[in-house]
Coordinates of C-alpha atoms in Angstrom, one line a residue:
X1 CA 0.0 0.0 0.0
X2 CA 1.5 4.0 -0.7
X3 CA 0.7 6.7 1.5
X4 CA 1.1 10.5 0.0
X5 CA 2.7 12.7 3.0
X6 CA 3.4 15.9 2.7
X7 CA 6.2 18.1 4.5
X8 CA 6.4 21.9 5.0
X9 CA 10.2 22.3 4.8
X10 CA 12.5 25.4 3.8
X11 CA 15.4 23.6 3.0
X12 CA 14.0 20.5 1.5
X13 CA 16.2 18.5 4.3
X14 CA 14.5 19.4 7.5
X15 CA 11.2 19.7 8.3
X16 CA 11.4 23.3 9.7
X17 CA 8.4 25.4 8.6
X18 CA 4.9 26.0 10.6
X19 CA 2.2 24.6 8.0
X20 CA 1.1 28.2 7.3
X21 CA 4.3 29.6 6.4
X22 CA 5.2 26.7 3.8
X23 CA 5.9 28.7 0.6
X24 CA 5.5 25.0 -0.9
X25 CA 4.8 21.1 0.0
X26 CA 7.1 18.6 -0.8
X27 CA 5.3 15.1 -1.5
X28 CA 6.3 12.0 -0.6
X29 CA 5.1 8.8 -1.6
X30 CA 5.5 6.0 1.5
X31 CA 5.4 2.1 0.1
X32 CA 6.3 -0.1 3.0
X33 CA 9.1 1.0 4.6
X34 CA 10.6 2.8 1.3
X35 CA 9.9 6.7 0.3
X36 CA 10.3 8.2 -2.6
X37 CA 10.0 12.1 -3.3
X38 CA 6.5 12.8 -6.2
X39 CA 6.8 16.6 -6.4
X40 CA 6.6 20.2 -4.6
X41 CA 3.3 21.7 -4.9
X42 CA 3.3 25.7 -4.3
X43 CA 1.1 26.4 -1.5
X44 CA -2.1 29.1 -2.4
X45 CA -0.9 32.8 -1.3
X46 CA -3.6 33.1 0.7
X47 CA -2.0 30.2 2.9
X48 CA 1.2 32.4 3.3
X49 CA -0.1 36.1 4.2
X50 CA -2.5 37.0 6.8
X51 CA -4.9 39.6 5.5
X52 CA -7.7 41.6 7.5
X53 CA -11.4 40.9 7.4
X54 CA -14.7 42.7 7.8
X55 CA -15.8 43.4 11.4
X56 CA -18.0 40.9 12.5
X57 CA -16.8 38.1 9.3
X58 CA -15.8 35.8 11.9
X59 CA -15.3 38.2 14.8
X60 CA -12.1 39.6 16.1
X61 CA -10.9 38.4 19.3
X62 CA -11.6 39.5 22.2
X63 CA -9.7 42.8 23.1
X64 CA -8.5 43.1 19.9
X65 CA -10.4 46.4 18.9
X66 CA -8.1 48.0 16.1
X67 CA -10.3 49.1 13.8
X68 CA -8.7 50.7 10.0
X69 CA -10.7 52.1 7.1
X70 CA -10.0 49.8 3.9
X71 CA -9.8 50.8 0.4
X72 CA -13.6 50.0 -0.2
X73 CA -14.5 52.5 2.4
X74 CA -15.0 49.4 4.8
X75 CA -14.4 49.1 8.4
X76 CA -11.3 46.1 8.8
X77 CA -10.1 44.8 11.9
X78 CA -6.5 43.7 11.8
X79 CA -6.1 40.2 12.9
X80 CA -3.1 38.1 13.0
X81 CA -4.6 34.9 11.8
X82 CA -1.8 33.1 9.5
X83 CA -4.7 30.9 8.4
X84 CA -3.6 27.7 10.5
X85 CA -5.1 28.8 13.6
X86 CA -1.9 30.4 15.0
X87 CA -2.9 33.8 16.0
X88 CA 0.3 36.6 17.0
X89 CA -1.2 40.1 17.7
X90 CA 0.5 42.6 14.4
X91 CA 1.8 44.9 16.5
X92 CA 2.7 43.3 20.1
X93 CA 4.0 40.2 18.4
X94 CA 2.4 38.6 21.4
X95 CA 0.8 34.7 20.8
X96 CA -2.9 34.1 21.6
X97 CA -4.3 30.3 22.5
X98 CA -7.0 31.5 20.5
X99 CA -7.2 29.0 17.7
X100 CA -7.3 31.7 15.0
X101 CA -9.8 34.8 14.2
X102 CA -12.4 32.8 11.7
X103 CA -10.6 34.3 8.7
X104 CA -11.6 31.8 6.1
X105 CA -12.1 29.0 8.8
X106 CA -15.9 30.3 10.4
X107 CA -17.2 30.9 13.5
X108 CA -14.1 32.5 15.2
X109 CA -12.0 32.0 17.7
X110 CA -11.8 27.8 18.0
X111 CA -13.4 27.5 14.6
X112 CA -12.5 25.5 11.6
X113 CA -16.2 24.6 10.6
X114 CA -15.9 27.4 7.8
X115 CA -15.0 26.7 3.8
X116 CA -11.8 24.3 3.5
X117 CA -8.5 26.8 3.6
X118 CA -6.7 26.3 -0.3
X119 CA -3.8 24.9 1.6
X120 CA -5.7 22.1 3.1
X121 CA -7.6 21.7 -0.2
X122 CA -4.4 21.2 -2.3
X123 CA -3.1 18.3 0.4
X124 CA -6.3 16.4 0.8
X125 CA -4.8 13.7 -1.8
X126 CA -2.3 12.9 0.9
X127 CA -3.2 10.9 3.7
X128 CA -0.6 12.8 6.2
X129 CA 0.6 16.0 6.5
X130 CA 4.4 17.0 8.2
X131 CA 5.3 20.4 9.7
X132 CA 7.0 22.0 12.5
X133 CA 3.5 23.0 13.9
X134 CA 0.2 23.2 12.3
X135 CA -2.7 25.4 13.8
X136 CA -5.5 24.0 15.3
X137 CA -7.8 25.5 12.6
X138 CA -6.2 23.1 9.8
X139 CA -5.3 20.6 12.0
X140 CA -9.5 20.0 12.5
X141 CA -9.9 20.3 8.8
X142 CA -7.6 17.7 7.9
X143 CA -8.9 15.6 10.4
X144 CA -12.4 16.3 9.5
X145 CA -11.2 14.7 5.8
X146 CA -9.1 11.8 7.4
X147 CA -5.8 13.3 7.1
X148 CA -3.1 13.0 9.6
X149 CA -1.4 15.8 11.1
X150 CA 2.2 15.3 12.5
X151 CA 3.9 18.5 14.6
X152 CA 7.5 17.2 14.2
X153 CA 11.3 19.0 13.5
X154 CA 13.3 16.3 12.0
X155 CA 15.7 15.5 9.5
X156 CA 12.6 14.5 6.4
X157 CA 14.5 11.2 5.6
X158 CA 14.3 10.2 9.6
X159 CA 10.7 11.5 9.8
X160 CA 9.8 9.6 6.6
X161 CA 11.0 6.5 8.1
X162 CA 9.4 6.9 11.5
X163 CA 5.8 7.5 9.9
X164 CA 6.9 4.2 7.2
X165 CA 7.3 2.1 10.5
X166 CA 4.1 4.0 12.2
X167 CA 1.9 3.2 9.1
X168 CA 3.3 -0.8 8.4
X169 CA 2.2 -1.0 12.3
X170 CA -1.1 0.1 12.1
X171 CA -1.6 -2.0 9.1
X172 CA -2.0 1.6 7.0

């Protein structure tokens, strides 16, 4: 049996990259306890670069009031979703546990029951997905499609081989 996996990775040796920050996927192909490299898939802008959103599209969190007249005439609220549930205020640089803002991914902070993010759309062929972190956000939408999602920072070839004995295991 072969299992797709992809791997966020910036050098194309390490898996080093948060999911949301993966300028592109590199996809494996796992047959027994062999991997082979398939391709690298660019990952969909929108993945990559956090971008406001109308007040009360998802909600801003709590506290986070900044409000900034957009080129439509619009009221936007600057949020510091990176898509993948991660949230980091723009200006503080501070972290929220706040699973992300609902940008894209619904009913706001802990969401994820929104439209499927590009990103996760474009992996959905593979039955795992590799990064240094992923959000919570795309974590529940791969899930939600029976993907696996694996927070690790290896070496790829050493990660490759852990999830090769994982899968042969589990009978995969």
């Amino acid at each position: 049996m072969s299992i797709k996996v992809a791997i966020a990775t910036a050098d194309k040796i390490n898996i080093d990259l948060h999911f949301g920050k993966a300028a592109q996927f590199q996809i494996y192909e796992l047959r027994g306890d062999h991997f082979e490299f398939l391709e690298a898939r660019n990952a969909p802008k929108s993945a990559q670069t956090p971008a406001p959103h109308q007040t009360g599209r998802g909600g801003a969190h709590a506290g986070d009031s900044r409000n900034f007249s957009g080129d439509n005439g619009g009221s936007l609220v600057a949020c510091g979703s990176d898509f993948s549930g991660e949230y980091r205020d723009q200006f503080t640089g501070n972290e929220s546990a706040c699973g992300g803002c609902g940008t894209l991914c619904g009913s706001g902070c802990g969401g994820g029951s929104g439209p499927i993010l590009p990103a996760v759309e474009l992996l959905l062929d593979c039955r795992a997905i590799v990064a240094a972190q992923v959000g919570q956000n795309v974590r529940r939408q791969f899930e939600k499609n029976a993907v696996s999602v694996f927070d690790i920072e290896l070496p790829i070839s050493q990660a490759l081989t852990k999830l090769a004995a994982y899968y042969t295991k589990f009978g995969e």
